[in-house]
CSV table of C-alpha atoms in Angstrom, one decimal:
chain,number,residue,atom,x,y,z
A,1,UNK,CA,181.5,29.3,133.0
A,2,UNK,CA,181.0,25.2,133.8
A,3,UNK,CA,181.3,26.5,137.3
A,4,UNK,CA,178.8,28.5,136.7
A,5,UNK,CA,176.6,25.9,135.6
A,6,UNK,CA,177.8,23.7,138.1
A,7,UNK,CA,176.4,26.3,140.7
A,8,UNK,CA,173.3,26.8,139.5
A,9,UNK,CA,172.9,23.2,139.2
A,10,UNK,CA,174.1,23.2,143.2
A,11,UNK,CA,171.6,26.1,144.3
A,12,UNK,CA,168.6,24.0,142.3
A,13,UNK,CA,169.6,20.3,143.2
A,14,UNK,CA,166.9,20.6,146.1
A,15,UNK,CA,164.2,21.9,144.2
A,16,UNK,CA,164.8,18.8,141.6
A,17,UNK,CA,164.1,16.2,144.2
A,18,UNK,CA,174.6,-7.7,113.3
A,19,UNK,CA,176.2,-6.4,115.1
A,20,UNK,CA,179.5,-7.7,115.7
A,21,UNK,CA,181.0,-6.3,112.4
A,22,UNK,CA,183.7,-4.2,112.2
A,23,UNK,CA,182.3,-2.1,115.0
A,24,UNK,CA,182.0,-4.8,117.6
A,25,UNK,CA,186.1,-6.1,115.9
A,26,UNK,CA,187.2,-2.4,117.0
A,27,UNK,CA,186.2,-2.0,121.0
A,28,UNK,CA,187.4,-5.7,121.9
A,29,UNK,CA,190.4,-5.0,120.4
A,30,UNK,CA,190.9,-2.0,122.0
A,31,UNK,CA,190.2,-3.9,125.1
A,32,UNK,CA,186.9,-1.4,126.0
A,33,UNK,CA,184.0,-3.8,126.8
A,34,UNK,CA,183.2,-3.6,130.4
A,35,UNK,CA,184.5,-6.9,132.6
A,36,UNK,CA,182.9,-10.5,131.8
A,37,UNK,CA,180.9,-9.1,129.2
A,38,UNK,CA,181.8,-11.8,127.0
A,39,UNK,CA,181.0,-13.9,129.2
A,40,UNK,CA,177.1,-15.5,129.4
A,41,UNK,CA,174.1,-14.3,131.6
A,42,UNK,CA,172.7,-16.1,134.6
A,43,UNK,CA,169.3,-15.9,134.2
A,44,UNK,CA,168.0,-14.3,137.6
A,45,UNK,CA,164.2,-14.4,138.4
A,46,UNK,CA,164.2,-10.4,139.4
A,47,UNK,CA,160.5,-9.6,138.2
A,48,UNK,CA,159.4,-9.2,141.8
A,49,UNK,CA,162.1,-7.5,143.3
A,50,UNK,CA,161.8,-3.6,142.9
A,51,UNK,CA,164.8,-2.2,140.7
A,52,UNK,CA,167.4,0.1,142.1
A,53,UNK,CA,168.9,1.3,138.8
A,54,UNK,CA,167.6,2.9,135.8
A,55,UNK,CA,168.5,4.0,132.6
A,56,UNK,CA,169.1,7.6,131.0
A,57,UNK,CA,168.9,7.0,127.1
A,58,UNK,CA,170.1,9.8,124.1
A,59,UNK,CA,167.9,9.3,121.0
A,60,UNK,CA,169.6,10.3,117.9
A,61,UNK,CA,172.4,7.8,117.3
A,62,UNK,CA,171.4,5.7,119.9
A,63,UNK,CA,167.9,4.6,118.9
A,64,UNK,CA,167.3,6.7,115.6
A,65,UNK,CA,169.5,7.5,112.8
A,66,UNK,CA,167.1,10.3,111.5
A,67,UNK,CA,163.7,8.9,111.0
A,68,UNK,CA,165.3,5.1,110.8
A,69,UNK,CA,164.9,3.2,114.0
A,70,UNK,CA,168.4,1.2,114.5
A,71,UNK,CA,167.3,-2.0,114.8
A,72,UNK,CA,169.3,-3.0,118.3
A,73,UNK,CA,166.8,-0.7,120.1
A,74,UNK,CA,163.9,-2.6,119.2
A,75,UNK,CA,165.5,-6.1,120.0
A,76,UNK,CA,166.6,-4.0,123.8
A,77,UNK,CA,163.1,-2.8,124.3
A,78,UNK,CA,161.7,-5.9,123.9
A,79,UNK,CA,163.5,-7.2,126.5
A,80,UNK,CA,163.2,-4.3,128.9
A,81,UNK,CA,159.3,-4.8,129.2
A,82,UNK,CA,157.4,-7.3,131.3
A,83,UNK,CA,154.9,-9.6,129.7
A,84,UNK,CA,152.1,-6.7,130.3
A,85,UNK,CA,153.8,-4.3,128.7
A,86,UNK,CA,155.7,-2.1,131.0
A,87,UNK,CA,159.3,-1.4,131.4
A,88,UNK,CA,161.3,-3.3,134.3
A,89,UNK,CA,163.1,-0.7,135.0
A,90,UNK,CA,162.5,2.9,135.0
A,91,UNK,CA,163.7,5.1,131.9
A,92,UNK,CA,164.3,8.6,130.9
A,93,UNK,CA,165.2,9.6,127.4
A,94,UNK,CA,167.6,12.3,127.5
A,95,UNK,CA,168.1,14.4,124.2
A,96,UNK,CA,169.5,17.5,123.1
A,97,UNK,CA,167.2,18.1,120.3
A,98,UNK,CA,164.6,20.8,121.4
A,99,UNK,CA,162.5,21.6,117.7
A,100,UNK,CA,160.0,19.9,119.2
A,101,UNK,CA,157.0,19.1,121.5
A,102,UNK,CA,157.6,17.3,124.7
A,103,UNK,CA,154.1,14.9,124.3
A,104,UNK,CA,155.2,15.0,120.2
A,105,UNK,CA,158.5,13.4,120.8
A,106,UNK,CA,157.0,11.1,123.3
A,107,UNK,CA,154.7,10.3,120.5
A,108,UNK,CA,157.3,9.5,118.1
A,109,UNK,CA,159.3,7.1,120.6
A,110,UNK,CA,156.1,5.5,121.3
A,111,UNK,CA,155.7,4.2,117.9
A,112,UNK,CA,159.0,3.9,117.0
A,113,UNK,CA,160.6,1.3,119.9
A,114,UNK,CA,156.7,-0.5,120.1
A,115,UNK,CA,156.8,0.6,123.7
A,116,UNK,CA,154.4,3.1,125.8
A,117,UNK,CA,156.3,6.7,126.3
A,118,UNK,CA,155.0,9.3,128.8
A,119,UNK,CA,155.8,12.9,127.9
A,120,UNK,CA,157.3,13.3,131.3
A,121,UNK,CA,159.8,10.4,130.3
A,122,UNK,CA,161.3,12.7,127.9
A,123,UNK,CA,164.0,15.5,128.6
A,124,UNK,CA,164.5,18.2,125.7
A,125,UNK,CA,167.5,20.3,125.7
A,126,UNK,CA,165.4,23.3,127.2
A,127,UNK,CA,163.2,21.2,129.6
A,128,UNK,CA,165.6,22.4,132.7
A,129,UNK,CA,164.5,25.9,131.7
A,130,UNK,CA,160.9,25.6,133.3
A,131,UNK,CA,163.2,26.1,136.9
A,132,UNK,CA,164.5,29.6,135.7
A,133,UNK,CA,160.8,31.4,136.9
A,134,UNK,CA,162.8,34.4,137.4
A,135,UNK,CA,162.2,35.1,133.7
A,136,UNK,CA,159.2,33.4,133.0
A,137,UNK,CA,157.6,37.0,132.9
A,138,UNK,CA,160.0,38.7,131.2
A,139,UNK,CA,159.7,39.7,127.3
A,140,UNK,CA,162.0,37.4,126.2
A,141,UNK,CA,163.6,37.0,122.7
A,142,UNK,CA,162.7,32.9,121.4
A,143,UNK,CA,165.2,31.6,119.2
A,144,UNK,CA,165.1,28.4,117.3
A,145,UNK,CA,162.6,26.2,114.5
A,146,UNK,CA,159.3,24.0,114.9
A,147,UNK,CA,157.2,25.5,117.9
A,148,UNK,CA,159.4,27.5,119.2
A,149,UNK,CA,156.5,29.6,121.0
A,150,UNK,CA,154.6,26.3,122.4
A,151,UNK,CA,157.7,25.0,123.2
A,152,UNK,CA,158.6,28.6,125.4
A,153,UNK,CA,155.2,28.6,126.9
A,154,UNK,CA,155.2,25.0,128.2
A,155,UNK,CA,158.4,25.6,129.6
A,156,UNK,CA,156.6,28.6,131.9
A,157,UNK,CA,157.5,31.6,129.2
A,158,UNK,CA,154.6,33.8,129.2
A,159,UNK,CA,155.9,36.9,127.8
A,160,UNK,CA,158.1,36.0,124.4
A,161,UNK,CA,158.4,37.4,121.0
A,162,UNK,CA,159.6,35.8,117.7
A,163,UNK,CA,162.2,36.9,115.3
A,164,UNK,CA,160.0,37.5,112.7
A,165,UNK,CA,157.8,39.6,115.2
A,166,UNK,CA,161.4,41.5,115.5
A,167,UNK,CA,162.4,41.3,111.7
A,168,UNK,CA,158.5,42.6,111.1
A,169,UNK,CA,158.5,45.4,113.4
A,170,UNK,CA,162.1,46.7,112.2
A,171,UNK,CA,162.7,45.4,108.4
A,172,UNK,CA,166.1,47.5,108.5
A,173,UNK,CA,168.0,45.1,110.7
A,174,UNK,CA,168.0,42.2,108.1
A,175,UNK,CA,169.7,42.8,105.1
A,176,UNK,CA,171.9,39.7,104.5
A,177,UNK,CA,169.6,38.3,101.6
A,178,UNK,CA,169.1,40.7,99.0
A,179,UNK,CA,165.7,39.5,97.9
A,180,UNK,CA,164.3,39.9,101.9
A,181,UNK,CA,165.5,43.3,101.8
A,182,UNK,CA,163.0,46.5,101.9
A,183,UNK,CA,162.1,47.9,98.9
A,184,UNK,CA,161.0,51.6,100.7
A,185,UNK,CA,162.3,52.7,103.7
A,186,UNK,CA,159.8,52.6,106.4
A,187,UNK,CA,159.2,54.8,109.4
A,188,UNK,CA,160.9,53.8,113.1
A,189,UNK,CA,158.7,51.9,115.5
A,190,UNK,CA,158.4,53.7,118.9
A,191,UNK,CA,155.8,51.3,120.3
A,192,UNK,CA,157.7,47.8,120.5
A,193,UNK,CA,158.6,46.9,124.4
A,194,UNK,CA,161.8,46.4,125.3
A,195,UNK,CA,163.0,43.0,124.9
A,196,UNK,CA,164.4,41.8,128.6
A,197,UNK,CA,166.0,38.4,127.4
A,198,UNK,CA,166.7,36.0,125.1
A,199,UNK,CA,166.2,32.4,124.8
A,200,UNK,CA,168.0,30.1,122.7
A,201,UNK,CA,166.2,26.8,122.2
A,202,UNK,CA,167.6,25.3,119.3
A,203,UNK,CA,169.1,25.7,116.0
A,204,UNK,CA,167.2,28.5,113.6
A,205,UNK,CA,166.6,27.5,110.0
A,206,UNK,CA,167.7,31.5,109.0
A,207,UNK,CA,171.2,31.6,110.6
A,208,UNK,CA,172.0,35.1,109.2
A,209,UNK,CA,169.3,36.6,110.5
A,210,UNK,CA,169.1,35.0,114.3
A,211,UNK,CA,172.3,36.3,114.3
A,212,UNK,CA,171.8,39.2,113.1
A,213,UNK,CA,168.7,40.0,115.6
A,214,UNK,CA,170.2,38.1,118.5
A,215,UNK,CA,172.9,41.0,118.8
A,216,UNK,CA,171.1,43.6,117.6
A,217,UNK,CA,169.1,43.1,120.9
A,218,UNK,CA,172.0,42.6,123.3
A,219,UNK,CA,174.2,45.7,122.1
A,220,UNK,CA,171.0,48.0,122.0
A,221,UNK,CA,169.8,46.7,125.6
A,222,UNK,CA,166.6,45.1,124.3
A,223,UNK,CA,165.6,47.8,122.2
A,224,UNK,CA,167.0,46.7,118.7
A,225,UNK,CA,165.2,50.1,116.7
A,226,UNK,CA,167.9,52.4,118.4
A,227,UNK,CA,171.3,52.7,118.8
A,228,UNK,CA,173.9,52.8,121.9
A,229,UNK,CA,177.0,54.7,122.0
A,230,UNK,CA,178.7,52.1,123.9
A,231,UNK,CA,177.2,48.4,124.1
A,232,UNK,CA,176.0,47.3,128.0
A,233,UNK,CA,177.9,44.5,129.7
A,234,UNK,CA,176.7,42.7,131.2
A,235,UNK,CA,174.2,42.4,128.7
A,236,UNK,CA,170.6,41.1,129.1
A,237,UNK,CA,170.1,37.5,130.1
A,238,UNK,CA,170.8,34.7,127.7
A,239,UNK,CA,169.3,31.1,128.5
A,240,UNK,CA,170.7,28.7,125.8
A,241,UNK,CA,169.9,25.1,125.5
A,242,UNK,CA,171.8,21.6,123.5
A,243,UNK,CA,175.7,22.6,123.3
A,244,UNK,CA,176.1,20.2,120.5
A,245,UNK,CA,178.7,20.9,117.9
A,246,UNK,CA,178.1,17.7,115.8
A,247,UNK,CA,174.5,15.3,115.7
A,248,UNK,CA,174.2,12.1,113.8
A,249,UNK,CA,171.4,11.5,111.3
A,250,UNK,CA,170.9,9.9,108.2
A,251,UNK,CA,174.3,10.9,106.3
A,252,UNK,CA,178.0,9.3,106.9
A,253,UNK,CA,179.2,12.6,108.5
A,254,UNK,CA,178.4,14.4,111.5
A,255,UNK,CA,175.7,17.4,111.0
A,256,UNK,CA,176.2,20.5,112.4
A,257,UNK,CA,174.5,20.9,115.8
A,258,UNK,CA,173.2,23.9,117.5
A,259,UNK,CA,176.5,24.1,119.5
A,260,UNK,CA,178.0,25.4,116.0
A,261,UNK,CA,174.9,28.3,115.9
A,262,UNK,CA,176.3,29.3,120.0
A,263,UNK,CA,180.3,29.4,118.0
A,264,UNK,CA,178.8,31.4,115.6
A,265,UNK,CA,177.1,33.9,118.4
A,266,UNK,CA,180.2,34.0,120.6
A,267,UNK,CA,182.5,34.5,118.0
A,268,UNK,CA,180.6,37.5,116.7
A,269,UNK,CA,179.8,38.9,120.0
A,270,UNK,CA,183.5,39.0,121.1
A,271,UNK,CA,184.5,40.7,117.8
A,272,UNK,CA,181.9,43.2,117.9
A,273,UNK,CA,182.9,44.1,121.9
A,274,UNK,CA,186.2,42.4,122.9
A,275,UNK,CA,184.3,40.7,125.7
A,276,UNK,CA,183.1,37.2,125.9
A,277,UNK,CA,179.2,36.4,125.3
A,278,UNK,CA,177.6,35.0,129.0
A,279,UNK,CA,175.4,32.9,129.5
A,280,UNK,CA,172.4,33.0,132.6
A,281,UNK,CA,172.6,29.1,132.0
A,282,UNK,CA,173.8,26.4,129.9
A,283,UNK,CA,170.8,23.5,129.8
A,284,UNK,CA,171.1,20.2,127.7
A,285,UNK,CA,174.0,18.0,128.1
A,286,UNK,CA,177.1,17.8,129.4
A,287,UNK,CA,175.1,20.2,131.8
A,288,UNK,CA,174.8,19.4,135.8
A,289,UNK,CA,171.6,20.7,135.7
A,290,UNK,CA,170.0,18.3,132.8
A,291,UNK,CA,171.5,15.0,134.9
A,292,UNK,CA,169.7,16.6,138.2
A,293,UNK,CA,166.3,16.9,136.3
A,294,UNK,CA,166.4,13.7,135.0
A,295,UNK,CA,167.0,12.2,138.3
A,296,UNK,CA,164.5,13.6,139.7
A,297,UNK,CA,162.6,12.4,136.8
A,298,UNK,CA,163.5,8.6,137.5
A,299,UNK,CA,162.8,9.1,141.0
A,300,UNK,CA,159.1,10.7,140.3
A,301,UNK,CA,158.6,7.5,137.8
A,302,UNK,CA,159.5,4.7,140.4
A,303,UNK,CA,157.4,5.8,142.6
A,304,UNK,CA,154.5,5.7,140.5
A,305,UNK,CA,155.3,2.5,139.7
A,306,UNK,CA,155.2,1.2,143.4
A,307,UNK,CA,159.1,0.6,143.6
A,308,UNK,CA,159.9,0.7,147.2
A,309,UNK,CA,163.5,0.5,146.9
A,310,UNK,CA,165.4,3.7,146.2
A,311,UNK,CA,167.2,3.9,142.5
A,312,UNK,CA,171.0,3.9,143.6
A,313,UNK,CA,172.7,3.2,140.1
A,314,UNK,CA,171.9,5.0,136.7
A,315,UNK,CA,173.0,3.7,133.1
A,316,UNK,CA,173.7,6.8,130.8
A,317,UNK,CA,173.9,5.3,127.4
A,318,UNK,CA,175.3,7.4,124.6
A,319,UNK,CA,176.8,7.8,121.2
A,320,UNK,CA,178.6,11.2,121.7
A,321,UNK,CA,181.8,11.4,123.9
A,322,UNK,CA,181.4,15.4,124.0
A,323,UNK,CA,177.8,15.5,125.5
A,324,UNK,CA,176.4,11.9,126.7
A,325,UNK,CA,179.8,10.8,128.2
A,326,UNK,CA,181.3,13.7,129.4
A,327,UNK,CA,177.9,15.1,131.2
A,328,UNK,CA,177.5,11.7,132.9
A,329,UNK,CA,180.7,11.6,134.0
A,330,UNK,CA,180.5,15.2,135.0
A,331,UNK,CA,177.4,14.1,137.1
A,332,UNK,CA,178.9,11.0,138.7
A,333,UNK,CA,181.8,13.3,139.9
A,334,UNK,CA,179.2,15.6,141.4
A,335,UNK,CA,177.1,12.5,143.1
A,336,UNK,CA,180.6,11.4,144.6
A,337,UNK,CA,181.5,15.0,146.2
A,338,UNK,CA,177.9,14.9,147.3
A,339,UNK,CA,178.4,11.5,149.0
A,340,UNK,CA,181.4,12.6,150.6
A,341,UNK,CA,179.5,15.8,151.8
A,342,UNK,CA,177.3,14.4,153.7
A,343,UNK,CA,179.4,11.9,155.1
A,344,UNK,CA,181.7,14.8,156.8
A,345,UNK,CA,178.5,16.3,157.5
A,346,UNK,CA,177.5,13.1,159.7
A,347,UNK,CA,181.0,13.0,161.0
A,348,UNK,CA,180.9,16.2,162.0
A,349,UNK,CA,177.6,16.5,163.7
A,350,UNK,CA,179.1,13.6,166.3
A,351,UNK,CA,177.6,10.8,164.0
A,352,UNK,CA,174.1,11.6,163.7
A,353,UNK,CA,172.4,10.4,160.7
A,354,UNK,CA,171.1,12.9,158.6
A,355,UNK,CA,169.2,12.1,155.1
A,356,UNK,CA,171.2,12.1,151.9
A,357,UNK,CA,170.0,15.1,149.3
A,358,UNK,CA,170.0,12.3,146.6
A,359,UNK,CA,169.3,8.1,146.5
A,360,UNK,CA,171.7,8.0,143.8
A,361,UNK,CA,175.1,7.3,144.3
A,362,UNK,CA,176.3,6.8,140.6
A,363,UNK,CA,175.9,7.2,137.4
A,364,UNK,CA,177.6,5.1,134.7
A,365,UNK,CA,178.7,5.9,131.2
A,366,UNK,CA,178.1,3.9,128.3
A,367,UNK,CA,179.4,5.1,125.1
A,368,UNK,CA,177.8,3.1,121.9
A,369,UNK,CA,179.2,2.3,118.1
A,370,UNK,CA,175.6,3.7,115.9
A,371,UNK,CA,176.6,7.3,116.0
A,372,UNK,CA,179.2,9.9,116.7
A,373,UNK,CA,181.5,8.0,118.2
A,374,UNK,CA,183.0,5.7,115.9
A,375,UNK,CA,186.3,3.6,116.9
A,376,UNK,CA,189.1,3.3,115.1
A,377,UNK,CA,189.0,6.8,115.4
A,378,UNK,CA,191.9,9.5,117.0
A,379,UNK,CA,191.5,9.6,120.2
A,380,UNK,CA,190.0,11.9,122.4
A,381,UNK,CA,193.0,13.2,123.8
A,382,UNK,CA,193.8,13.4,120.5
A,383,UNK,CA,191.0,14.7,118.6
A,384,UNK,CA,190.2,18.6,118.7
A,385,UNK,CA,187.8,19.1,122.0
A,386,UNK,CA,184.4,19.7,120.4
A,387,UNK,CA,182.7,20.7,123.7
A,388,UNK,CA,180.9,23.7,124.4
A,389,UNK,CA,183.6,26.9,125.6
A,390,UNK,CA,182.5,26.8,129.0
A,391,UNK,CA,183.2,23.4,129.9
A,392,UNK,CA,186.8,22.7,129.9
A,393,UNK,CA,188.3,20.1,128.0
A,394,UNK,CA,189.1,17.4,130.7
A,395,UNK,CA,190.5,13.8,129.1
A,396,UNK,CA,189.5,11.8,132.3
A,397,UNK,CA,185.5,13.1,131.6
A,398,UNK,CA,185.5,11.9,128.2
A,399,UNK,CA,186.4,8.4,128.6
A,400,UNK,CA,183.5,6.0,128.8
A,401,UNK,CA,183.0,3.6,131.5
A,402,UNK,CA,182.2,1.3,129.0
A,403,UNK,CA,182.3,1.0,125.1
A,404,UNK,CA,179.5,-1.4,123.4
A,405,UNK,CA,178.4,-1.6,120.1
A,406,UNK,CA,175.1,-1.2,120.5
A,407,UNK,CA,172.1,0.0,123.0
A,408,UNK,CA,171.0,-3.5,122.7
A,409,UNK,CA,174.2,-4.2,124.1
A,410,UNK,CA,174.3,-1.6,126.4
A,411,UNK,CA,171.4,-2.6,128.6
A,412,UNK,CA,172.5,-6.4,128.7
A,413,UNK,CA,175.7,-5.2,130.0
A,414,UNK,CA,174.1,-3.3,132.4
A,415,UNK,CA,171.4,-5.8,133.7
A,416,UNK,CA,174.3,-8.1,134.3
A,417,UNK,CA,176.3,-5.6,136.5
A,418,UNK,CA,173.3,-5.3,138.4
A,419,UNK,CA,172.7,-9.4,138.8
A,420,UNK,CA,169.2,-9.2,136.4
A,421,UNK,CA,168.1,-11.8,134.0
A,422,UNK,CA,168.6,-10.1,130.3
């Protein structure tokens, strides 16, 4: 199924147009810090040339640890604004969280890091999902916490119904906790539309009973009151968003992540009917299609700025090798077969020029110290793959480009590859 996402992400590519503890010890040991880092930066006088790279930023465990800011990101955003204020270089925060308000979480970033964030600088898990309009009128099935319905409506949902709408209309179906259970058996409802779909935007707060609902409505074919002799296959669309197993927040160990809520839902689905659990698409990292839209995002935010020159070079800076580094890596593989495309392409057509698809022509991983990843660790090749079923556990995806300690250090290292003053 990642070649499934990696097609839809091909058929929609043109409608996108401190601390040097123990931490710090650990990666120059292992020899990871990218070349010369160690070494000091020239100070170049870049504020009037026009920037050609730009950065793609997680959140949790690379700026926040929960609701704590970690301080490295406010010393780096300092720095990455000009005296009035605005960033040098254009910036997209990437994320898989999705409980929440696009302008909200802009919001949020805004007072956190002391800097000015746009709502359109910000990528939720589900954001990609405003491209799939061939459901956006479809009764579809919201799963998730926080504003689940907003969150479905912004996205271009007009048609969607809640579990507890579901749970309402047909109190039978959840009977996991004793004390939510019916005291009087009611009458069937006739009268509640089929459901055509089901979106899954985040992780629910009631596991038992998304569950629950979430196949009741894909073995009955949308209509979870009534039964089927034999379950339908394929079964009605499923959009899922943020394949995260594992998050970091406030406590020493990993949380679960909505990745673990999709194990759950596969697991159960193939028991129930021996056949796997598909997906219409797969949106949040590692997925193609997240890295397109936020491309297209740092494209859109250059050229508001005035920045002639075309953004050739993005920085993806993250703290999980499963998501961050393996879907930027994922996407700089893509950007190379793209390159070469339309190279053969020129080649071929007896050396006429023809115009790229995309500016960008890489995109570099940069793994950091304040989250997931911790070194010292097994591993990856080691480790147990943590990755989402549908994209295959490939080593050479999950090594970083570069291993820092910190975001702080992240964009220094990255200014420098680029020849800017830090």
């Amino acid at each position: 199924m990642a070649a499934l996402s990696l097609a839809v992400g091909l058929r929609l590519a043109a409608a996108l147009r401190g601390a040097h503890g123990l931490c710090g010890r650990a990666v120059r040991a292992a020899g990871l810090l990218g070349r010369g880092f160690g070494s000091a930066y020239a100070a170049v006088s870049t504020e009037s040339l026009p920037p050609t790279f730009g950065f793609l930023l997680d959140i949790d465990g690379v700026l926040v640890r929960g609701h704590r800011v970690i301080p490295a990101a406010l010393e780096a955003f300092h720095r990455l604004t000009n005296a009035q204020g605005q960033l040098r270089v254009p910036v997209v925060f990437v994320t898989n969280a999705g409980n929440i308000l696009q302008h909200r979480k802009a919001q949020e970033l805004s007072a956190l890091l002391g800097c000015k964030v746009e709502p359109d600088q910000v990528i939720l898990s589900h954001s990609p999902m405003k491209l799939f309009s061939q459901y956006h009128d479809k009764r579809m099935l919201v799963s998730g916490q926080g504003p689940v319905v907003e969150n479905a409506r912004a996205l271009g949902f007009r048609n969607v119904v809640t579990m507890e709408e579901v749970r309402t209309a047909f109190p039978v179906l959840d009977m996991v906790d004793l004390e939510r259970r019916p005291t009087a058996t009611p009458l069937l409802r006739s009268d509640f539309p089929a459901i055509e779909g089901v979106l899954l935007l985040g992780e629910p707060v009631r596991w038992e009973t998304s569950l629950q609902l979430i196949v009741d409505v894909l073995l009955s074919n949308g209509n979870p009151g009534t039964g089927l002799a034999t379950a339908p296959y394929p079964h009605l669309p499923v959009l899922a968003s943020n394949m995260d197993l594992l998050w970091m927040a406030e406590a020493k160990m990993p949380r679960f992540g909505h990745g673990t809520f999709l194990l759950c839902l596969e697991a159960i689905y193939r028991k129930m009917t021996g056949k796997e659990l598909r997906y219409e698409g797969l949106m949040g990292k590692p997925s193609l299609l997240t890295y397109q839209y936020a491309e297209e995002l740092i494209r859109q935010q250059a050229e508001r700025r005035g920045w002639t020159a075309p953004i050739r070079k993005l920085y993806a800076v993250g703290d999980n090798p499963m998501s961050d580094v393996y879907g930027a890596n994922l996407f700089h593989q893509y950007l190379q077969m793209a390159e070469r495309s339309v190279r053969a392409e020129q080649q071929g057509a007896g050396g006429l020029q023809k115009q790229p698809p995309s500016a960008t022509q890489s995109c570099t991983s940069i793994l950091v110290c304040t989250g997931v990843y911790r070194p010292g660790e097994p591993g990856s090749g080691e480790a147990p793959f943590h990755g989402h079923r549908d994209f295959g556990c490939s080593p050479g995806l999950l090594q970083a480009a570069h291993v820092v300690n910190d975001v702080h250090e992240a964009m220094r290292l990255a200014f420098h590859e680029e020849g800017w003053g830090w």
